[in-house]
Coordinates of C-alpha atoms and ligand atoms in Angstrom, one line a residue:
X100 CA -10.1 -10.3 -9.5
X101 CA -12.3 -7.3 -10.7
X102 CA -12.9 -3.9 -9.0
X103 CA -16.3 -5.0 -7.8
X104 CA -14.8 -7.5 -5.6
X105 CA -12.4 -5.0 -3.9
X106 CA -13.3 -3.3 -0.3
X107 CA -13.4 0.2 -0.7
X108 CA -12.2 3.4 -0.3
X109 CA -9.8 1.4 -2.3
X110 CA -6.7 3.4 -4.6
X111 CA -6.5 1.8 -7.7
X112 CA -3.2 2.1 -9.8
X113 CA -3.5 1.8 -13.8
X114 CA 0.0 0.2 -14.5
X115 CA 0.2 1.2 -18.5
X116 CA -0.6 4.8 -18.1
X117 CA 2.4 4.8 -14.9
X118 CA 4.6 2.7 -17.8
X119 CA 3.6 5.8 -20.3
X120 CA 3.9 8.4 -18.1
X121 CA 7.5 7.5 -17.3
X122 CA 8.5 6.5 -20.8
X123 CA 7.5 10.0 -21.8
X124 CA 9.2 12.1 -19.0
X125 CA 12.2 9.9 -19.6
X126 CA 12.1 10.2 -23.5
X127 CA 11.7 14.7 -22.9
X128 CA 14.7 14.7 -20.5
X129 CA 16.9 12.4 -22.8
X130 CA 16.0 14.6 -25.5
X131 CA 17.1 17.5 -23.3
X132 CA 20.2 15.8 -22.8
X133 CA 19.8 15.7 -19.1
X134 CA 19.3 13.2 -16.2
X135 CA 16.2 12.4 -14.2
X136 CA 16.6 11.7 -10.6
X137 CA 12.7 10.7 -9.7
X138 CA 11.0 11.8 -6.8
X139 CA 10.0 8.5 -4.6
X140 CA 7.6 10.2 -2.5
X141 CA 4.3 10.2 -4.8
X142 CA 4.8 6.4 -5.1
X143 CA 6.5 5.1 -2.1
X144 CA 7.0 2.1 -3.8
X145 CA 9.9 0.6 -5.4
X146 CA 7.5 -1.7 -8.3
X147 CA 6.8 2.4 -9.5
X148 CA 10.3 2.8 -9.2
X149 CA 11.8 -0.3 -11.2
X150 CA 9.2 1.0 -14.1
X151 CA 12.2 3.5 -14.8
X152 CA 14.6 2.0 -17.8
X153 CA 17.6 0.6 -15.9
X154 CA 20.8 2.4 -16.3
X155 CA 18.7 5.6 -16.8
X156 CA 18.4 7.1 -13.4
X157 CA 21.4 6.7 -11.1
X158 CA 19.2 7.4 -8.1
X159 CA 16.3 8.7 -6.2
X160 CA 15.0 11.6 -4.6
X161 CA 13.1 11.0 -1.0
X162 CA 11.0 13.6 1.0
X163 CA 11.1 11.3 4.4
X164 CA 14.0 9.1 6.0
X165 CA 11.5 5.7 6.0
X166 CA 11.6 6.3 2.1
X167 CA 14.9 6.3 2.1
X168 CA 15.6 3.1 4.2
X169 CA 12.8 1.3 2.3
X170 CA 14.4 1.9 -1.4
X171 CA 17.8 1.0 0.1
X172 CA 16.8 -2.0 1.4
X173 CA 15.3 -2.5 -2.4
X174 CA 18.7 -2.0 -4.0
X175 CA 18.7 1.8 -4.9
X176 CA 22.0 3.8 -3.3
X177 CA 22.2 6.6 -4.6
X178 CA 19.8 8.9 -2.5
X179 CA 19.1 12.7 -1.8
X180 CA 17.0 13.5 0.9
X181 CA 15.5 16.7 -0.2
X182 CA 13.6 17.6 3.0
X183 CA 16.2 20.5 4.8
X184 CA 18.1 18.8 7.5
X185 CA 16.4 18.1 11.5
X186 CA 19.8 17.7 13.6
X187 CA 17.9 15.0 15.3
X188 CA 17.7 12.9 12.4
X189 CA 21.4 12.5 11.7
X190 CA 22.3 9.8 13.2
X191 CA 19.7 7.8 11.0
X192 CA 21.4 9.2 8.0
X193 CA 24.7 8.1 9.0
X194 CA 23.6 4.6 10.2
X195 CA 22.1 4.4 6.3
X196 CA 25.8 5.5 5.1
X197 CA 27.0 3.2 7.7
X198 CA 24.9 0.1 5.5
X199 CA 26.8 1.3 2.7
X200 CA 23.9 4.2 1.3
X201 CA 24.7 7.4 -0.6
X202 CA 22.2 9.7 1.3
X203 CA 23.1 13.3 0.0
X204 CA 20.9 15.7 2.4
X205 CA 20.4 19.0 1.8
X206 CA 20.0 22.4 4.2
X207 CA 20.0 26.2 4.4
X208 CA 21.3 27.8 7.4
X209 CA 24.5 27.1 9.2
X210 CA 22.6 26.0 12.5
X211 CA 22.1 22.7 10.1
X212 CA 25.7 22.6 8.7
X213 CA 27.0 22.7 12.2
X214 CA 25.4 19.7 13.2
X215 CA 26.0 17.9 10.0
X216 CA 29.7 18.5 10.1
X217 CA 29.8 17.8 14.0
X218 CA 28.0 14.5 13.4
X219 CA 30.2 13.4 10.3
X220 CA 33.3 14.5 12.5
X221 CA 32.0 12.1 15.8
X222 CA 30.8 9.1 12.8
X223 CA 34.5 9.7 11.4
X224 CA 32.4 9.5 7.8
X225 CA 31.7 11.7 4.9
X226 CA 28.1 12.9 3.8
X227 CA 27.4 14.5 0.5
X228 CA 25.6 18.1 1.6
X229 CA 24.0 20.7 -1.1
X230 CA 23.4 24.0 -0.5
X231 CA 19.0 24.7 -1.0
X232 CA 18.2 27.6 -2.9
X233 CA 14.8 29.3 -2.9
X234 CA 14.5 29.8 -6.2
X235 CA 10.7 31.0 -6.6
X236 CA 10.3 32.2 -3.3
X237 CA 8.3 29.3 -2.3
X238 CA 9.6 27.7 0.5
X239 CA 13.0 27.0 2.2
X240 CA 16.7 27.8 1.2
X241 CA 18.8 30.5 0.6
X242 CA 17.8 33.7 -1.3
X243 CA 20.2 33.0 -4.5
X244 CA 21.2 36.8 -4.4
X245 CA 22.7 36.3 -0.8
X246 CA 26.0 37.1 0.5
X247 CA 24.8 33.8 3.0
X248 CA 25.0 31.5 -0.1
X249 CA 28.9 32.0 -0.2
X250 CA 29.2 32.2 3.1
X251 CA 27.4 29.0 3.6
X252 CA 29.4 27.7 1.1
X253 CA 33.1 28.5 2.2
X254 CA 31.7 26.9 5.7
X255 CA 30.7 23.9 4.2
X256 CA 34.1 23.5 1.6
X257 CA 36.3 23.8 4.6
X258 CA 34.3 21.3 7.2
X259 CA 36.3 18.0 7.8
X260 CA 33.9 15.0 6.7
X261 CA 31.5 17.2 4.4
X262 CA 31.7 16.5 1.4
X263 CA 30.2 19.9 -0.7
X264 CA 28.5 18.8 -4.1
X265 CA 26.1 21.9 -4.9
X266 CA 23.1 23.3 -5.3
X267 CA 19.2 22.3 -5.4
X268 CA 16.0 23.8 -5.8
X269 CA 12.4 22.8 -6.2
X270 CA 10.0 25.5 -8.4
X271 CA 6.8 24.6 -6.1
X272 CA 5.2 27.9 -7.1
X273 CA 5.0 26.3 -10.4
X274 CA 1.7 24.8 -9.6
X275 CA 0.6 28.4 -8.9
X276 CA 0.6 28.9 -12.7
X277 CA -2.0 29.6 -15.0
X278 CA -0.5 29.3 -19.1
X279 CA 1.7 26.7 -19.9
X280 CA 4.0 29.6 -21.1
X281 CA 3.8 31.0 -17.2
X282 CA 5.6 27.6 -16.2
X283 CA 8.0 27.7 -19.1
X284 CA 9.2 30.8 -17.8
X285 CA 9.2 29.7 -13.9
X286 CA 11.4 26.9 -15.4
X287 CA 13.7 29.3 -17.0
X288 CA 13.9 30.9 -14.2
X289 CA 14.0 27.9 -11.6
X290 CA 17.2 26.7 -14.2
X291 CA 19.0 29.9 -14.3
X292 CA 19.1 30.8 -10.2
X293 CA 20.1 27.5 -10.0
X294 CA 23.3 27.7 -12.4
X295 CA 23.8 31.5 -11.4
X296 CA 24.1 29.9 -7.9
X297 CA 26.6 27.6 -8.8
X298 CA 28.5 30.2 -10.7
X299 CA 29.2 32.1 -8.0
X300 CA 30.5 29.3 -5.8
X301 CA 32.7 28.5 -8.0
X302 CA 34.2 32.1 -8.9
X303 CA 35.0 32.2 -5.1
X304 CA 36.8 28.8 -5.3
X305 CA 33.7 26.5 -4.0
X306 CA 33.7 23.4 -6.3
X307 CA 30.0 22.9 -7.3
X308 CA 29.5 19.6 -9.3
X309 CA 25.9 19.1 -8.8
X310 CA 22.9 21.2 -10.1
X311 CA 19.5 19.6 -9.1
X312 CA 16.4 21.5 -10.6
X313 CA 12.7 20.2 -10.3
X314 CA 9.5 19.9 -10.1
X315 CA 6.9 17.8 -12.8
X316 CA 5.5 21.5 -14.1
X317 CA 9.0 22.7 -15.1
X318 CA 10.5 19.1 -15.7
X319 CA 7.7 18.5 -18.1
X320 CA 7.7 22.0 -19.6
X321 CA 10.9 23.3 -19.5
X322 CA 12.5 24.7 -22.7
X323 CA 15.9 23.3 -22.1
X324 CA 18.5 22.6 -19.1
X325 CA 21.5 24.0 -19.8
X326 CA 24.4 24.0 -17.1
X327 CA 21.9 21.5 -15.0
X328 CA 23.0 18.4 -14.2
X329 CA 19.9 16.4 -13.1
X330 CA 16.2 17.2 -12.8
X331 CA 14.0 15.7 -10.1
X332 CA 10.0 15.2 -10.2
X333 CA 7.4 12.9 -8.9
X334 CA 4.2 13.3 -9.5
X335 CA 4.4 12.9 -13.2
X336 CA 4.8 9.2 -12.6
X337 CA 0.7 9.3 -12.0
X338 CA -0.3 13.0 -12.6
X339 CA -3.6 14.2 -11.2
X340 CA -6.0 16.7 -11.5
X341 CA -3.6 20.0 -11.2
X342 CA -1.0 18.1 -13.6
X343 CA -4.0 18.2 -16.0
X344 CA -5.3 21.7 -15.3
X345 CA -1.7 23.2 -15.9
X346 CA -1.7 21.5 -18.8
X347 CA 1.4 18.9 -18.2
X348 CA -0.9 16.4 -18.7
X349 CA -4.4 15.1 -20.0
X350 CA -7.0 13.8 -17.6
X351 CA -7.3 10.3 -19.1
X352 CA -3.2 10.4 -18.0
X353 CA -4.2 10.1 -14.4
X354 CA -3.2 7.0 -13.5
X355 CA -4.2 7.1 -9.9
X356 CA -8.1 7.0 -8.6
X357 CA -10.0 6.2 -5.4
X358 CA -12.3 3.0 -6.0
X359 CA -15.6 4.6 -3.8
X360 CA -19.0 2.6 -3.1
X361 CA -22.9 4.7 -3.7
X362 CA -23.9 4.3 0.0
X363 CA -26.7 6.8 -0.4
X364 CA -28.8 9.9 -2.3
X365 CA -30.2 12.5 -1.3
X366 CA -33.3 12.8 -4.2
X367 CA -33.6 16.8 -3.0
X368 CA -30.7 17.8 -3.4
X369 CA -29.5 15.6 -6.1
X370 CA -26.9 14.1 -4.3
X371 CA -25.0 11.0 -5.0
X372 CA -23.3 9.7 -1.5
X373 CA -20.0 7.6 -1.7
X374 CA -18.0 6.1 0.9
X375 CA -14.9 8.0 0.4
X376 CA -14.6 11.6 2.4
X377 CA -11.8 13.5 3.4
X378 CA -9.4 10.3 4.6
X379 CA -9.5 9.1 1.2
X380 CA -9.3 11.5 -1.0
X381 CA -7.9 14.2 1.2
X382 CA -8.7 18.3 1.9
X383 CA -6.2 19.3 -1.1
X384 CA -8.5 21.9 -3.6
X385 CA -5.5 22.4 -5.6
X386 CA -7.9 23.0 -8.6
X387 CA -9.8 25.3 -6.6
X388 CA -8.4 28.7 -8.3
X389 CA -7.9 26.6 -12.0
X390 CA -9.7 26.9 -14.9
X391 CA -11.7 24.3 -14.1
X392 CA -12.3 23.5 -10.5
X393 CA -12.9 19.7 -9.7
X394 CA -13.4 20.2 -6.5
X395 CA -12.5 17.3 -4.2
X396 CA -11.9 15.0 -7.2
X397 CA -13.4 13.9 -10.8
X398 CA -16.0 11.2 -10.9
X399 CA -15.3 8.6 -13.0
X400 CA -17.4 5.1 -14.0
X401 CA -15.0 1.6 -13.3
X402 CA -14.1 1.8 -16.6
X403 CA -11.6 5.1 -15.5
X404 CA -13.7 7.4 -17.9
X405 CA -15.3 10.4 -16.6
X406 CA -19.0 11.1 -16.0
X407 CA -19.7 14.1 -17.3
X408 CA -19.9 17.0 -15.1
X409 CA -19.7 14.9 -12.0
X410 CA -17.6 15.8 -9.3
X411 CA -17.3 15.1 -5.6
X412 CA -18.0 18.6 -4.5
X413 CA -17.8 18.0 -0.6
X414 CA -16.1 16.1 1.9
X415 CA -16.9 14.6 5.5
X416 CA -14.2 12.5 6.8
X417 CA -15.5 9.3 5.5
X418 CA -18.5 10.4 3.2
X419 CA -18.3 12.6 -0.5
X420 CA -21.0 14.1 -1.8
X421 CA -21.5 14.1 -5.8
X422 CA -23.2 16.6 -7.6
X423 CA -23.5 18.1 -11.3
X424 CA -20.7 20.8 -11.6
X425 CA -23.3 23.3 -13.1
X426 CA -26.3 21.8 -10.4
X427 CA -28.0 19.7 -13.5
X428 CA -29.9 17.0 -12.4
X429 CA -28.5 13.5 -12.2
X430 CA -30.2 10.5 -13.0
X431 CA -29.8 9.0 -9.9
X432 CA -30.9 5.7 -10.4
X433 CA -27.9 5.4 -12.8
X434 CA -26.2 5.7 -9.4
X435 CA -27.7 2.9 -7.3
X436 CA -26.7 2.1 -3.9
X437 CA -23.8 -0.6 -4.4
X438 CA -22.5 0.4 -7.6
X439 CA -18.5 1.5 -7.8
X440 CA -16.8 5.0 -9.4
X441 CA -13.6 6.1 -9.6
X442 CA -12.6 9.4 -8.4
X443 CA -9.5 11.1 -9.9
X444 CA -7.7 12.9 -7.2
X445 CA -6.6 16.7 -7.3
X446 CA -3.1 16.5 -5.7
X447 CA -2.1 12.7 -6.3
X448 CA 0.7 12.7 -3.2
X449 CA -2.0 14.1 -1.0
X450 CA -4.5 11.1 -1.8
X451 CA -2.3 8.4 -2.0
X452 CA -1.0 9.2 1.5
X453 CA -4.2 7.5 3.3
X454 CA -3.5 4.1 1.6
X455 CA -1.3 1.1 2.5
X456 CA -0.9 -0.7 -0.8
X457 CA -2.6 0.3 -4.7
X458 CA -4.6 -2.4 -6.0
X459 CA -3.0 -2.7 -9.8
X460 CA -5.2 -2.7 -12.7
X461 CA -4.6 -3.6 -16.2
X462 CA -6.1 -1.7 -18.8
X463 CA -9.0 -3.7 -18.9
X464 CA -9.8 -2.5 -15.4
X465 CA -8.9 -6.1 -13.8
X466 CA -6.9 -6.5 -10.6
X467 CA -3.4 -8.1 -11.6
X468 CA -1.6 -7.5 -8.5
X469 CA -0.9 -5.2 -4.7
X470 CA 2.3 -3.1 -4.7
X471 CA 2.2 -1.7 -0.8
X472 CA 3.5 1.9 0.1
X473 CA 6.0 2.6 2.4
X474 CA 3.9 5.8 4.6
X475 CA 4.5 7.8 7.6
X476 CA 8.2 8.9 8.5
Ligands
PLP644 C1 12.5 19.3 -3.1 C2 11.8 19.0 -4.1 N1 12.3 18.2 -5.5 C3 11.3 17.8 -6.6 C4 9.6 17.6 -5.9 C5 9.1 16.9 -7.2 O1 8.1 17.7 -7.2 P1 6.6 17.5 -8.1 O2 6.1 16.3 -7.5 O3 5.7 18.0 -8.8 O4 7.2 15.9 -9.3 C6 9.1 18.2 -4.9 C7 7.9 17.8 -4.3 O5 7.2 18.3 -3.7 C8 10.2 18.7 -4.0 O6 9.9 19.1 -2.8

């Protein structure tokens, strides 16, 4: 099957690029002597996870319990559910544990710790727990300098059926860095805060075996992971325009694209209109503040090569408007109605969530497989 026979919009995955991205991260972290726990939320697919070297990963990270159930049913038993636990989700977590999964949960409050301890007591089943640390003021997590860290650690350490494992942090602010050096500094801050928190816990007599850090930018550019036991990252498998803007990868490394069809022109405005709007590309504008603003996506031919200067500059639900980024005129005849283009996404995770499958292409652009995605919660 070639790309002209697929109904659009469709999500295309370049298998060789995924493999190269995975192999590059594997060898980078191997050279830094730290283990990798890939985040399964970008791919939401077992075939992608199976592209990691056997034995190199001990487990994965997930962002939904649906992913946890899916990956477990596909043979992965060691799973960190890296979104703060909602008490109502604990029954589902214990159901997975009773089936043989090792599900580690994360939390940053006494209310969550209390719910987890009560549920574990109720099921008379141990549950591994990590304290989430807010190493960069990005989102959730315990303030690394606060006395509350030790308070929470003592509570978890003493609670029956809670297997307190250590700390986890995610330097999501690395997405807002402007230079590679800034990312390196962010990576060092992420590492240092996590290690210092673990040391504070250990000095208070609370064992801390896991020190888990990671985001794609910090994983890719860090100078070292001294003291860290595992690195989590997900988007590196596909890469995207935000990562290219951060110099974490090149545009050519981006393995995922949205196949779209030209459905119209607006000659007087110099527009090409395609059938991929925000419901296919997402509204993510992650490159807006970067050196090169890529609009809602960078336009490529079906071979995957960017078409000089063309971006999706505005989106409606099912319409995308392609213009030249510098307002230069486009030879519209080169994009007749029915012509296919591939659009590289700003944020691969956000774009992929609209699709239930990947059309997997080889380097020549021939579709060789279809892989399903496990969307939803
Ligand atoms: C807790 C956590 N860990 C790891 C990651 C992976 O980061 P990235 O998507 O940059 O690879 C994320 C991404 O959102 C995350 O939320």
